[in-house]
Amino acid sequence: MVMLVRWAVTSTDMSLKVCSIDDLRPGEGLRIDSINPPIAVFLTEDGEVYAIDDTCTHQDASLSAGWVEDCRVECPLHESTFSLVTGQVDQPPAKKGVRTHQVHVSGGAVYVELSTAAPNLPPGVIVA
Amino acid sequence: MKVLAREGHLLIVGAGLAGYHTARGARLNGHTGPITILGAENRPAYDRPALSKAYLTGAVSESDLALDDPDQPLDVRWVAGLHVAGLSEHPLGVLTSDGEFWAADAVVIATGAAARTLPETNPGDAAGRPYVLRTMDDALALRDICLEGLEVAVLGGGFLALEAAATCTQRGASSVIVAAGEEFPGARRLSLPVGQALRAAHEAHGVGFASSARAVSVTSTAAGHTVHLGDGSAVAADIVICACGAAPATSWLAGSALRLSPTGAVLCDDFGATSIPGVWAAGDCSEWQSQSKGLRPVGHWQEAVEQAAVVAAGITGAEPQPMQEPYFWSDQYDLMLQGAGAIASADEVRIISGSVTTGDLLVSYLREGTEIGILGFNRLREVKRWRKQHQRKKAAVLAA
């Protein structure tokens, strides 16, 4: 899988091309490691594409490996779920939500406009 | 089952995971009366799993482990540093060691468990006592030592012991020897391939393993410690960490009318109700009926969270969520190990993929040919999917 990160020439000039739509599987997340901190791109069963920060805010776990249902992803380690739309968390052990990133799909490619907010990384995890 | 009046006083004894989640659940279910949580430790309630990992390496701080959310604190009266001395049935309440009586309309016992230790012999000027890892003070004592150049012996073969061994290695101990009580740690409970994979991971990081006999006692002198194993062999160490399990912290209930198990656990039905009306128990101090029968595990973080939710539902008259498949996790080095399902009752184990040396082992547990559990090393997606799919199946069965 090729995940080129570059300033893409698209309708939004701050977008990054992160993957191809064909790299995504319905109901699953794809971790984009080339972005720091990594983000996760999700394709829902309804065909919508979302991007959020990949790291659970409670502990270092990749949300891309989580369970996607009703436009939320449940952390693969515990039971906190995050809204793919707003990033908000529903219950402990996580206390903080994740950032969401604007997505648009064009010509089979997925472009992401990264949030400029500070990420809510879990304790002990720092941006390398 | 007696439901607590909405304005009644809920008294929770124990400020750990089960205590916190009982209070949270009661509030979510609409309880409006006062909730008091009595904690023995002089700290805000905290989550324990990191004590053998990120807290022990210094990667996370005490405030990072707080259970209560500072942005959305529970409407609860926390009382810290107070030891309970006894339970009263009539009138219902708890006596604390300062002589105060805390009257309640419902009592939840969530005092957790205390670390087990081995018999110790300490000739004069001993090199300190073995360390345990149960409370934040325990972890702090161990965190404050510079381990560089020191020989560490870890007693026990469970996840706590293995996590401590991994952490000590990462913190620069010159040697770490685990007396796991079996050749491959975890093999008895989780199958041979899992034990082999765990041992291989630790050996790859330089951790050694003592003979397969259990550690039985520790002799300490000014020169250091000697750990004696059941087969007569011995391990010498500068630092000994005893991670040999935990016993329910229920000595304060001796003499009460509560029914306790032979190990001292508060016996409950599968709703957390004890033998005394209005008194409930959850978490590591308790043993629910399905745990007594061996159908569910004891001492897991996940059990405490779910039991607390069930108790909160019972107290407030809400419909309890069915318990999920048992679940545990452990992180050691770069491995995230997760297991789910009724692993203890398996009669067959199959390796689905990966191997015992590559950090990607995925095994399936079966009983009479049906899959009843799963365990993976760095298999977060597979384990989560298994858990959710089994939860759905269970919900479908219950709905039918």
Short mmCIF file of C-alpha atoms in Angstrom, two decimals:
data_model
loop_
_atom_site.label_atom_id
_atom_site.label_comp_id
_atom_site.label_asym_id
_atom_site.label_seq_id
_atom_site.Cartn_x
_atom_site.Cartn_y
_atom_site.Cartn_z
CA MET A 1 0.00 0.00 0.00
CA VAL A 2 1.38 3.39 -0.98
CA MET A 3 0.63 6.20 1.40
CA LEU A 4 2.15 9.30 -0.05
CA VAL A 5 1.87 12.42 2.00
CA ARG A 6 2.23 15.59 0.08
CA TRP A 7 0.56 18.89 -0.43
CA ALA A 8 -1.95 17.84 -3.01
CA VAL A 9 -3.42 20.12 -5.60
CA THR A 10 -7.12 19.82 -4.86
CA SER A 11 -10.13 21.98 -4.27
CA THR A 12 -8.96 22.58 -0.70
CA ASP A 13 -5.40 23.72 -0.77
CA MET A 14 -4.51 22.46 2.73
CA SER A 15 -5.36 18.83 2.00
CA LEU A 16 -3.13 15.82 2.23
CA LYS A 17 -3.68 12.76 0.16
CA VAL A 18 -3.56 9.94 2.69
CA CYS A 19 -4.76 6.85 0.86
CA SER A 20 -6.85 5.55 -1.97
CA ILE A 21 -10.49 4.74 -1.41
CA ASP A 22 -9.60 1.18 -2.46
CA ASP A 23 -7.29 0.85 0.54
CA LEU A 24 -10.31 1.10 2.85
CA ARG A 25 -12.60 -1.73 3.86
CA PRO A 26 -16.17 -1.07 4.99
CA GLY A 27 -16.47 -1.15 8.79
CA GLU A 28 -12.74 -0.94 9.34
CA GLY A 29 -10.13 1.68 10.00
CA LEU A 30 -6.80 2.33 8.30
CA ARG A 31 -3.94 3.79 10.31
CA ILE A 32 -1.98 6.46 8.48
CA ASP A 33 1.46 6.25 10.05
CA SER A 34 3.07 8.84 7.84
CA ILE A 35 1.16 11.55 9.70
CA ASN A 36 2.36 12.40 13.17
CA PRO A 37 0.56 11.77 15.44
CA PRO A 38 -1.01 9.07 13.27
CA ILE A 39 -4.58 9.39 12.10
CA ALA A 40 -7.13 6.70 11.32
CA VAL A 41 -9.35 6.76 8.23
CA PHE A 42 -12.63 4.86 8.40
CA LEU A 43 -15.03 3.75 5.72
CA THR A 44 -18.41 3.03 7.28
CA GLU A 45 -20.84 0.40 6.03
CA ASP A 46 -22.86 3.33 4.63
CA GLY A 47 -19.93 4.36 2.45
CA GLU A 48 -18.96 7.47 4.41
CA VAL A 49 -15.27 8.24 4.99
CA TYR A 50 -14.07 9.81 8.25
CA ALA A 51 -10.68 10.66 9.71
CA ILE A 52 -9.84 11.02 13.39
CA ASP A 53 -6.68 10.81 15.48
CA ASP A 54 -5.66 7.17 15.66
CA THR A 55 -4.47 6.99 19.25
CA CYS A 56 -6.99 6.41 22.04
CA THR A 57 -6.81 9.25 24.56
CA HIS A 58 -6.70 6.81 27.50
CA GLN A 59 -3.81 4.56 26.54
CA ASP A 60 -1.62 3.97 23.51
CA ALA A 61 -3.89 1.86 21.31
CA SER A 62 -4.68 2.23 17.62
CA LEU A 63 -8.33 3.13 17.10
CA SER A 64 -8.01 1.94 13.50
CA ALA A 65 -8.11 -1.59 14.95
CA GLY A 66 -11.31 -0.81 16.85
CA TRP A 67 -14.92 -1.81 16.27
CA VAL A 68 -16.97 0.48 14.05
CA GLU A 69 -20.69 0.74 14.63
CA ASP A 70 -23.23 3.55 14.32
CA CYS A 71 -20.61 6.06 13.24
CA ARG A 72 -18.51 5.43 16.34
CA VAL A 73 -15.34 3.47 16.91
CA GLU A 74 -14.78 1.47 20.09
CA CYS A 75 -11.17 1.31 21.28
CA PRO A 76 -9.69 -2.17 20.78
CA LEU A 77 -8.46 -2.27 24.38
CA HIS A 78 -11.42 -1.06 26.46
CA GLU A 79 -14.97 0.18 25.98
CA SER A 80 -14.61 3.88 25.32
CA THR A 81 -16.15 4.76 21.98
CA PHE A 82 -15.42 7.86 19.91
CA SER A 83 -17.73 9.56 17.46
CA LEU A 84 -16.30 9.52 13.96
CA VAL A 85 -18.22 12.74 13.31
CA THR A 86 -17.38 14.83 16.38
CA GLY A 87 -14.57 12.87 18.08
CA GLN A 88 -16.45 12.92 21.38
CA VAL A 89 -15.96 10.07 23.84
CA ASP A 90 -18.91 8.39 25.56
CA GLN A 91 -17.55 6.63 28.65
CA PRO A 92 -14.45 5.73 30.70
CA PRO A 93 -11.69 4.81 30.77
CA ALA A 94 -10.97 7.57 28.21
CA LYS A 95 -11.92 11.03 29.42
CA LYS A 96 -11.09 13.17 26.40
CA GLY A 97 -12.26 13.02 22.83
CA VAL A 98 -10.09 12.73 19.74
CA ARG A 99 -9.60 15.33 17.01
CA THR A 100 -11.51 14.89 13.80
CA HIS A 101 -10.08 15.80 10.43
CA GLN A 102 -11.97 16.98 7.39
CA VAL A 103 -12.11 14.44 4.62
CA HIS A 104 -12.97 14.64 1.00
CA VAL A 105 -12.78 11.99 -1.65
CA SER A 106 -11.85 12.92 -5.16
CA GLY A 107 -10.88 10.77 -8.10
CA GLY A 108 -10.64 7.66 -5.91
CA ALA A 109 -8.22 9.35 -3.51
CA VAL A 110 -8.89 10.28 0.11
CA TYR A 111 -7.77 13.78 1.11
CA VAL A 112 -7.60 14.96 4.69
CA GLU A 113 -7.41 18.45 6.04
CA LEU A 114 -5.75 18.07 9.42
CA SER A 115 -7.24 19.70 12.47
CA THR A 116 -5.18 22.56 13.83
CA ALA A 117 -6.31 21.83 17.41
CA ALA A 118 -3.87 20.24 19.87
CA PRO A 119 -4.20 16.45 19.94
CA ASN A 120 -5.40 14.70 23.13
CA LEU A 121 -2.69 12.08 23.28
CA PRO A 122 -2.73 9.59 26.17
CA PRO A 123 -0.32 10.13 29.06
CA GLY A 124 3.15 8.87 28.25
CA VAL A 125 2.70 9.25 24.49
CA ILE A 126 4.45 12.17 22.86
CA VAL A 127 4.58 13.40 19.31
CA ALA A 128 7.88 12.07 17.99
CA MET B 1 -33.96 -7.50 46.18
CA LYS B 2 -34.27 -4.21 48.02
CA VAL B 3 -33.97 -1.16 45.78
CA LEU B 4 -32.45 1.95 47.29
CA ALA B 5 -34.76 4.96 47.45
CA ARG B 6 -33.61 7.65 45.03
CA GLU B 7 -32.80 9.99 47.88
CA GLY B 8 -31.23 7.28 50.06
CA HIS B 9 -27.60 7.29 51.21
CA LEU B 10 -25.34 4.99 49.21
CA LEU B 11 -22.17 4.15 51.11
CA ILE B 12 -19.35 2.61 49.09
CA VAL B 13 -16.46 1.11 51.00
CA GLY B 14 -13.35 1.16 48.84
CA ALA B 15 -12.16 3.87 46.44
CA GLY B 16 -10.84 1.67 43.67
CA LEU B 17 -12.15 0.75 40.25
CA ALA B 18 -15.25 -1.09 41.50
CA GLY B 19 -16.12 1.65 43.98
CA TYR B 20 -15.77 4.40 41.39
CA HIS B 21 -17.83 2.59 38.78
CA THR B 22 -20.57 1.71 41.27
CA ALA B 23 -20.94 5.40 42.10
CA ARG B 24 -20.83 6.39 38.46
CA GLY B 25 -23.41 3.77 37.55
CA ALA B 26 -25.75 4.84 40.35
CA ARG B 27 -25.62 8.45 39.14
CA LEU B 28 -26.18 7.39 35.52
CA ASN B 29 -29.22 5.44 36.70
CA GLY B 30 -30.63 8.55 38.29
CA HIS B 31 -29.73 8.15 41.93
CA THR B 32 -30.05 11.60 43.48
CA GLY B 33 -29.30 10.88 47.13
CA PRO B 34 -25.88 11.27 48.73
CA ILE B 35 -23.09 8.91 47.77
CA THR B 36 -20.10 8.51 50.06
CA ILE B 37 -16.95 6.62 49.11
CA LEU B 38 -14.58 5.65 51.90
CA GLY B 39 -11.01 4.96 50.75
CA ALA B 40 -8.18 3.57 52.85
CA GLU B 41 -5.44 5.25 50.85
CA ASN B 42 -4.61 8.93 51.17
CA ARG B 43 -5.04 9.58 47.47
CA PRO B 44 -7.78 10.33 44.99
CA ALA B 45 -9.16 7.14 43.45
CA TYR B 46 -6.87 5.79 40.76
CA ASP B 47 -6.66 3.06 38.19
CA ARG B 48 -4.14 0.31 38.96
CA PRO B 49 -3.08 -1.38 35.69
CA ALA B 50 -0.30 1.11 34.93
CA LEU B 51 1.34 0.59 38.33
CA SER B 52 3.36 -2.32 36.96
CA LYS B 53 3.98 -0.57 33.63
CA ALA B 54 3.89 3.08 32.60
CA TYR B 55 3.71 4.37 36.20
CA LEU B 56 6.65 2.20 37.20
CA THR B 57 8.77 3.53 34.34
CA GLY B 58 7.77 7.10 35.17
CA ALA B 59 6.01 7.59 31.82
CA VAL B 60 2.74 8.54 33.51
CA SER B 61 1.99 10.44 36.71
CA GLU B 62 -0.45 9.99 39.56
CA SER B 63 -2.89 12.51 38.10
CA ASP B 64 -2.85 10.63 34.79
CA LEU B 65 -4.24 7.58 36.61
CA ALA B 66 -7.10 9.38 38.36
CA LEU B 67 -10.40 7.57 37.87
CA ASP B 68 -12.60 10.61 38.31
CA ASP B 69 -12.71 13.04 35.43
CA PRO B 70 -11.67 16.50 36.67
CA ASP B 71 -13.77 18.08 33.91
CA GLN B 72 -16.86 16.08 34.87
CA PRO B 73 -16.39 14.98 38.48
CA LEU B 74 -18.91 12.63 40.02
CA ASP B 75 -21.26 14.11 42.58
CA VAL B 76 -19.77 12.03 45.35
CA ARG B 77 -18.30 12.66 48.80
CA TRP B 78 -14.83 11.12 48.78
CA VAL B 79 -13.33 10.33 52.18
CA ALA B 80 -9.68 9.29 51.91
CA GLY B 81 -7.28 7.74 54.39
CA LEU B 82 -9.97 6.10 56.48
CA HIS B 83 -9.90 2.46 57.49
CA VAL B 84 -13.07 0.48 57.96
CA ALA B 85 -13.40 -1.56 61.14
CA GLY B 86 -16.74 -3.31 60.90
CA LEU B 87 -20.08 -3.74 59.21
CA SER B 88 -23.40 -3.30 61.04
CA GLU B 89 -26.59 -4.89 59.82
CA HIS B 90 -29.01 -3.13 62.22
CA PRO B 91 -28.72 -0.21 61.84
CA LEU B 92 -27.17 -0.60 58.42
CA GLY B 93 -23.78 1.04 58.15
CA VAL B 94 -20.06 0.85 58.59
CA LEU B 95 -17.80 1.59 61.52
CA THR B 96 -14.43 3.18 60.81
CA SER B 97 -11.27 2.88 62.89
CA ASP B 98 -11.62 6.46 64.11
CA GLY B 99 -14.76 5.38 65.95
CA GLU B 100 -17.24 6.99 63.60
CA PHE B 101 -20.38 5.19 62.40
CA TRP B 102 -21.47 5.79 58.81
CA ALA B 103 -25.17 5.08 58.53
CA ALA B 104 -26.36 4.04 55.10
CA ASP B 105 -29.41 2.92 53.17
CA ALA B 106 -27.25 0.65 51.02
CA VAL B 107 -23.66 -0.48 51.47
CA VAL B 108 -21.39 -1.59 48.65
CA ILE B 109 -18.24 -3.41 49.71
CA ALA B 110 -15.46 -2.77 47.21
CA THR B 111 -12.34 -3.02 49.34
CA GLY B 112 -10.37 -4.92 46.73
CA ALA B 113 -7.56 -7.28 47.51
CA ALA B 114 -4.17 -7.12 49.19
CA ALA B 115 -0.94 -8.49 47.78
CA ARG B 116 0.05 -11.93 48.99
CA THR B 117 3.58 -12.28 50.28
CA LEU B 118 5.81 -15.26 50.99
CA PRO B 119 7.19 -16.23 54.38
CA GLU B 120 10.26 -14.11 55.08
CA THR B 121 13.30 -14.64 57.25
CA ASN B 122 15.12 -11.45 58.12
CA PRO B 123 18.37 -11.81 60.01
CA GLY B 124 19.49 -8.43 61.39
CA ASP B 125 20.42 -5.57 59.06
CA ALA B 126 18.39 -7.08 56.26
CA ALA B 127 18.49 -5.55 52.78
CA GLY B 128 14.92 -4.32 52.98
CA ARG B 129 11.78 -6.34 52.46
CA PRO B 130 10.52 -7.78 49.20
CA TYR B 131 8.44 -5.32 47.19
CA VAL B 132 4.85 -5.91 46.16
CA LEU B 133 2.83 -4.13 43.47
CA ARG B 134 -0.72 -3.45 44.51
CA THR B 135 -1.06 0.16 45.55
CA MET B 136 0.42 3.36 44.26
CA ASP B 137 2.61 3.53 47.36
CA ASP B 138 3.94 0.06 46.52
CA ALA B 139 4.75 1.16 42.98
CA LEU B 140 6.24 4.45 44.18
CA ALA B 141 8.62 2.60 46.51
CA LEU B 142 9.83 0.49 43.61
CA ARG B 143 9.92 3.43 41.22
CA ASP B 144 12.14 5.37 43.59
CA ILE B 145 14.95 2.80 43.39
CA CYS B 146 17.57 3.11 40.70
CA LEU B 147 17.64 -0.41 39.32
CA GLU B 148 20.74 0.05 37.20
CA GLY B 149 23.31 -2.59 38.05
CA LEU B 150 20.95 -4.45 40.37
CA GLU B 151 19.84 -8.07 40.19
CA VAL B 152 16.08 -8.43 40.39
CA ALA B 153 14.06 -11.54 41.18
CA VAL B 154 10.36 -11.50 40.35
CA LEU B 155 8.23 -14.10 42.10
CA GLY B 156 5.09 -15.20 40.30
CA GLY B 157 4.16 -16.15 36.77
CA GLY B 158 1.05 -14.07 36.17
CA PHE B 159 0.80 -10.88 34.16
CA LEU B 160 1.70 -8.66 37.11
CA ALA B 161 4.97 -10.56 37.53
CA LEU B 162 5.74 -10.51 33.82
CA GLU B 163 4.93 -6.82 33.47
CA ALA B 164 7.16 -6.05 36.44
CA ALA B 165 9.96 -8.11 34.89
CA ALA B 166 9.62 -6.25 31.60
CA THR B 167 9.60 -2.88 33.35
CA CYS B 168 12.66 -3.69 35.47
CA THR B 169 14.54 -4.79 32.36
CA GLN B 170 13.62 -1.56 30.61
CA ARG B 171 14.78 0.37 33.67
CA GLY B 172 18.28 -1.05 33.42
CA ALA B 173 18.41 -3.87 35.97
CA SER B 174 21.58 -5.88 35.35
CA SER B 175 19.60 -9.10 35.53
CA VAL B 176 15.99 -10.07 35.97
CA ILE B 177 15.06 -13.62 36.95
CA VAL B 178 11.41 -14.70 37.07
CA ALA B 179 10.40 -17.53 39.38
CA ALA B 180 7.17 -18.23 37.56
CA GLY B 181 6.26 -21.53 39.20
CA GLU B 182 6.12 -23.22 35.81
CA GLU B 183 8.51 -23.64 32.94
CA PHE B 184 6.49 -21.47 30.56
CA PRO B 185 4.69 -18.63 32.34
CA GLY B 186 0.95 -18.76 31.85
CA ALA B 187 1.01 -22.19 30.21
CA ARG B 188 -1.24 -23.81 32.83
CA ARG B 189 -3.95 -21.18 32.50
CA LEU B 190 -3.59 -20.09 28.90
CA SER B 191 -2.03 -23.10 27.11
CA LEU B 192 1.52 -24.11 26.28
CA PRO B 193 1.92 -22.02 23.10
CA VAL B 194 1.00 -18.86 25.02
CA GLY B 195 3.48 -19.73 27.78
CA GLN B 196 6.15 -20.41 25.20
CA ALA B 197 5.47 -17.12 23.45
CA LEU B 198 5.65 -15.21 26.72
CA ARG B 199 8.89 -16.88 27.74
CA ALA B 200 10.41 -16.30 24.31
CA ALA B 201 9.51 -12.60 24.45
CA HIS B 202 11.12 -12.18 27.85
CA GLU B 203 14.21 -14.16 26.97
CA ALA B 204 14.65 -12.02 23.88
CA HIS B 205 14.94 -9.07 26.28
CA GLY B 206 17.45 -10.86 28.49
CA VAL B 207 15.06 -11.95 31.25
CA GLY B 208 15.93 -15.32 32.78
CA PHE B 209 13.66 -17.92 34.30
CA ALA B 210 14.29 -19.90 37.47
CA SER B 211 13.35 -23.55 37.73
CA SER B 212 9.69 -24.42 37.30
CA ALA B 213 9.17 -24.88 41.05
CA ARG B 214 7.23 -22.21 42.93
CA ALA B 215 9.03 -19.74 45.18
CA VAL B 216 8.24 -20.63 48.79
CA SER B 217 10.17 -18.22 50.98
CA VAL B 218 12.66 -15.36 51.03
CA THR B 219 15.67 -14.97 53.30
CA SER B 220 17.08 -11.47 53.59
CA THR B 221 20.47 -10.45 54.94
CA ALA B 222 22.49 -7.27 54.70
CA ALA B 223 24.11 -8.74 51.58
CA GLY B 224 20.83 -9.25 49.76
CA HIS B 225 17.98 -11.68 49.34
CA THR B 226 17.81 -15.37 48.65
CA VAL B 227 14.62 -16.73 47.17
CA HIS B 228 14.01 -20.38 48.00
CA LEU B 229 12.09 -22.50 45.50
CA GLY B 230 10.06 -25.60 46.19
CA ASP B 231 12.61 -27.91 44.57
CA GLY B 232 15.41 -26.75 46.86
CA SER B 233 17.01 -24.41 44.34
CA ALA B 234 17.60 -20.76 45.14
CA VAL B 235 17.85 -17.39 43.39
CA ALA B 236 19.99 -14.57 44.78
CA ALA B 237 18.88 -10.98 44.18
CA ASP B 238 19.36 -7.40 45.31
CA ILE B 239 15.67 -6.65 44.80
CA VAL B 240 12.79 -9.09 45.19
CA ILE B 241 9.36 -8.34 43.78
CA CYS B 242 6.61 -10.56 45.06
CA ALA B 243 3.78 -10.83 42.53
CA CYS B 244 2.22 -14.02 43.85
CA GLY B 245 -1.42 -13.04 43.72
CA ALA B 246 -3.77 -11.20 46.03
CA ALA B 247 -6.20 -12.03 48.79
CA PRO B 248 -9.55 -10.28 49.36
CA ALA B 249 -9.17 -7.33 51.74
CA THR B 250 -12.00 -8.39 54.00
CA SER B 251 -10.42 -8.98 57.42
CA TRP B 252 -12.56 -6.09 58.71
CA LEU B 253 -15.64 -8.22 58.02
CA ALA B 254 -14.60 -11.06 60.33
CA GLY B 255 -17.32 -11.36 62.93
CA SER B 256 -20.01 -9.89 60.68
CA ALA B 257 -22.89 -12.02 59.50
CA LEU B 258 -21.67 -11.83 55.91
CA ARG B 259 -20.96 -15.12 54.19
CA LEU B 260 -17.32 -15.28 53.09
CA SER B 261 -15.51 -17.82 50.92
CA PRO B 262 -12.62 -19.87 52.37
CA THR B 263 -10.25 -17.26 50.90
CA GLY B 264 -12.20 -14.46 52.57
CA ALA B 265 -14.07 -13.20 49.52
CA VAL B 266 -17.56 -11.81 50.09
CA LEU B 267 -19.94 -14.33 48.55
CA CYS B 268 -22.55 -12.83 46.25
CA ASP B 269 -25.19 -13.90 43.79
CA ASP B 270 -24.67 -12.84 40.19
CA PHE B 271 -26.18 -9.43 40.92
CA GLY B 272 -23.66 -8.64 43.63
CA ALA B 273 -26.14 -9.11 46.48
CA THR B 274 -24.53 -10.51 49.64
CA SER B 275 -26.13 -12.60 52.37
CA ILE B 276 -27.24 -9.39 54.12
CA PRO B 277 -30.09 -7.39 52.52
CA GLY B 278 -28.92 -3.92 51.50
CA VAL B 279 -25.27 -4.97 51.38
CA TRP B 280 -23.61 -5.55 48.02
CA ALA B 281 -20.10 -6.34 46.91
CA ALA B 282 -18.13 -5.93 43.69
CA GLY B 283 -14.59 -6.28 42.45
CA ASP B 284 -11.65 -8.17 43.90
CA CYS B 285 -13.04 -8.42 47.45
CA SER B 286 -16.02 -10.38 46.20
CA GLU B 287 -16.76 -13.72 44.67
CA TRP B 288 -19.93 -13.90 42.65
CA GLN B 289 -21.76 -17.16 42.11
CA SER B 290 -20.46 -17.67 38.57
CA GLN B 291 -16.92 -17.05 39.84
CA SER B 292 -17.39 -19.61 42.61
CA LYS B 293 -18.43 -22.07 39.91
CA GLY B 294 -15.33 -21.28 37.87
CA LEU B 295 -17.39 -19.86 35.03
CA ARG B 296 -15.90 -16.40 35.31
CA PRO B 297 -12.40 -15.23 36.25
CA VAL B 298 -11.40 -13.49 39.46
CA GLY B 299 -9.25 -10.41 39.77
CA HIS B 300 -9.62 -8.94 36.29
CA TRP B 301 -10.04 -5.20 35.73
CA GLN B 302 -12.93 -5.86 33.36
CA GLU B 303 -14.80 -7.96 35.94
CA ALA B 304 -14.63 -5.12 38.47
CA VAL B 305 -15.99 -2.59 35.96
CA GLU B 306 -18.86 -4.80 34.86
CA GLN B 307 -19.74 -6.03 38.34
CA ALA B 308 -19.91 -2.42 39.52
CA ALA B 309 -22.36 -1.62 36.74
CA VAL B 310 -24.50 -4.63 37.66
CA VAL B 311 -24.51 -3.64 41.34
CA ALA B 312 -25.38 -0.04 40.47
CA ALA B 313 -28.29 -1.35 38.40
CA GLY B 314 -29.49 -3.63 41.21
CA ILE B 315 -29.32 -0.89 43.81
CA THR B 316 -31.19 1.62 41.71
CA GLY B 317 -33.70 -0.81 40.23
CA ALA B 318 -32.38 -0.44 36.69
CA GLU B 319 -32.07 -3.28 34.21
CA PRO B 320 -28.50 -4.64 34.45
CA GLN B 321 -26.45 -5.10 31.30
CA PRO B 322 -25.53 -8.76 30.82
CA MET B 323 -21.90 -9.48 31.60
CA GLN B 324 -19.69 -9.66 28.53
CA GLU B 325 -17.32 -12.50 27.78
CA PRO B 326 -14.44 -12.37 30.28
CA TYR B 327 -11.58 -10.18 29.05
CA PHE B 328 -8.06 -9.30 30.10
CA TRP B 329 -5.05 -7.58 28.58
CA SER B 330 -1.40 -7.13 29.42
CA ASP B 331 1.34 -5.12 27.82
CA GLN B 332 4.93 -6.24 28.01
CA TYR B 333 7.69 -4.64 25.89
CA ASP B 334 6.13 -4.07 22.47
CA LEU B 335 3.56 -6.83 22.96
CA MET B 336 -0.09 -6.23 23.66
CA LEU B 337 -1.60 -9.48 24.80
CA GLN B 338 -5.39 -9.79 25.00
CA GLY B 339 -7.55 -12.75 25.88
CA ALA B 340 -11.32 -13.14 25.87
CA GLY B 341 -13.89 -15.80 26.54
CA ALA B 342 -14.21 -18.79 28.84
CA ILE B 343 -10.56 -19.76 28.43
CA ALA B 344 -10.44 -21.71 31.70
CA SER B 345 -13.00 -24.21 30.44
CA ALA B 346 -11.29 -24.99 27.12
CA ASP B 347 -10.43 -28.59 26.26
CA GLU B 348 -8.53 -27.77 23.08
CA VAL B 349 -6.29 -24.98 21.83
CA ARG B 350 -5.51 -24.22 18.21
CA ILE B 351 -2.98 -21.80 16.79
CA ILE B 352 -4.95 -19.78 14.23
CA SER B 353 -1.99 -17.81 12.92
CA GLY B 354 1.36 -16.39 13.92
CA SER B 355 3.94 -18.23 15.98
CA VAL B 356 5.37 -18.35 19.49
CA THR B 357 8.52 -16.49 18.43
CA THR B 358 7.21 -13.72 16.21
CA GLY B 359 5.05 -11.68 18.59
CA ASP B 360 1.89 -12.24 16.56
CA LEU B 361 0.46 -15.44 18.01
CA LEU B 362 -3.30 -15.85 17.71
CA VAL B 363 -4.87 -18.86 19.42
CA SER B 364 -8.41 -20.14 19.62
CA TYR B 365 -9.84 -22.00 22.61
CA LEU B 366 -12.45 -24.67 22.06
CA ARG B 367 -14.72 -26.81 24.20
CA GLU B 368 -16.25 -29.87 22.57
CA GLY B 369 -15.32 -28.44 19.20
CA THR B 370 -16.95 -25.02 19.70
CA GLU B 371 -14.84 -21.90 19.92
CA ILE B 372 -15.22 -20.36 23.38
CA GLY B 373 -12.24 -18.04 23.60
CA ILE B 374 -9.45 -16.23 21.83
CA LEU B 375 -6.05 -14.84 22.74
CA GLY B 376 -3.77 -12.72 20.64
CA PHE B 377 -0.38 -11.05 20.79
CA ASN B 378 -0.65 -7.72 18.97
CA ARG B 379 -3.96 -8.85 17.51
CA LEU B 380 -6.09 -5.95 18.63
CA ARG B 381 -8.44 -6.02 15.68
CA GLU B 382 -9.10 -9.76 15.86
CA VAL B 383 -9.68 -9.84 19.62
CA LYS B 384 -11.99 -6.83 19.57
CA ARG B 385 -13.98 -8.27 16.70
CA TRP B 386 -14.33 -11.59 18.54
CA ARG B 387 -15.55 -9.85 21.68
CA LYS B 388 -18.10 -7.70 19.88
CA GLN B 389 -19.43 -10.56 17.79
CA HIS B 390 -19.89 -12.72 20.89
CA GLN B 391 -21.58 -9.84 22.69
CA ARG B 392 -24.01 -9.56 19.78
CA LYS B 393 -24.70 -13.28 19.79
CA LYS B 394 -25.38 -13.16 23.51
CA ALA B 395 -27.73 -10.20 23.10
CA ALA B 396 -29.57 -12.05 20.32
CA VAL B 397 -29.95 -15.13 22.53
CA LEU B 398 -31.22 -13.04 25.44
CA ALA B 399 -33.66 -11.22 23.19
CA ALA B 400 -35.04 -14.45 21.72
#
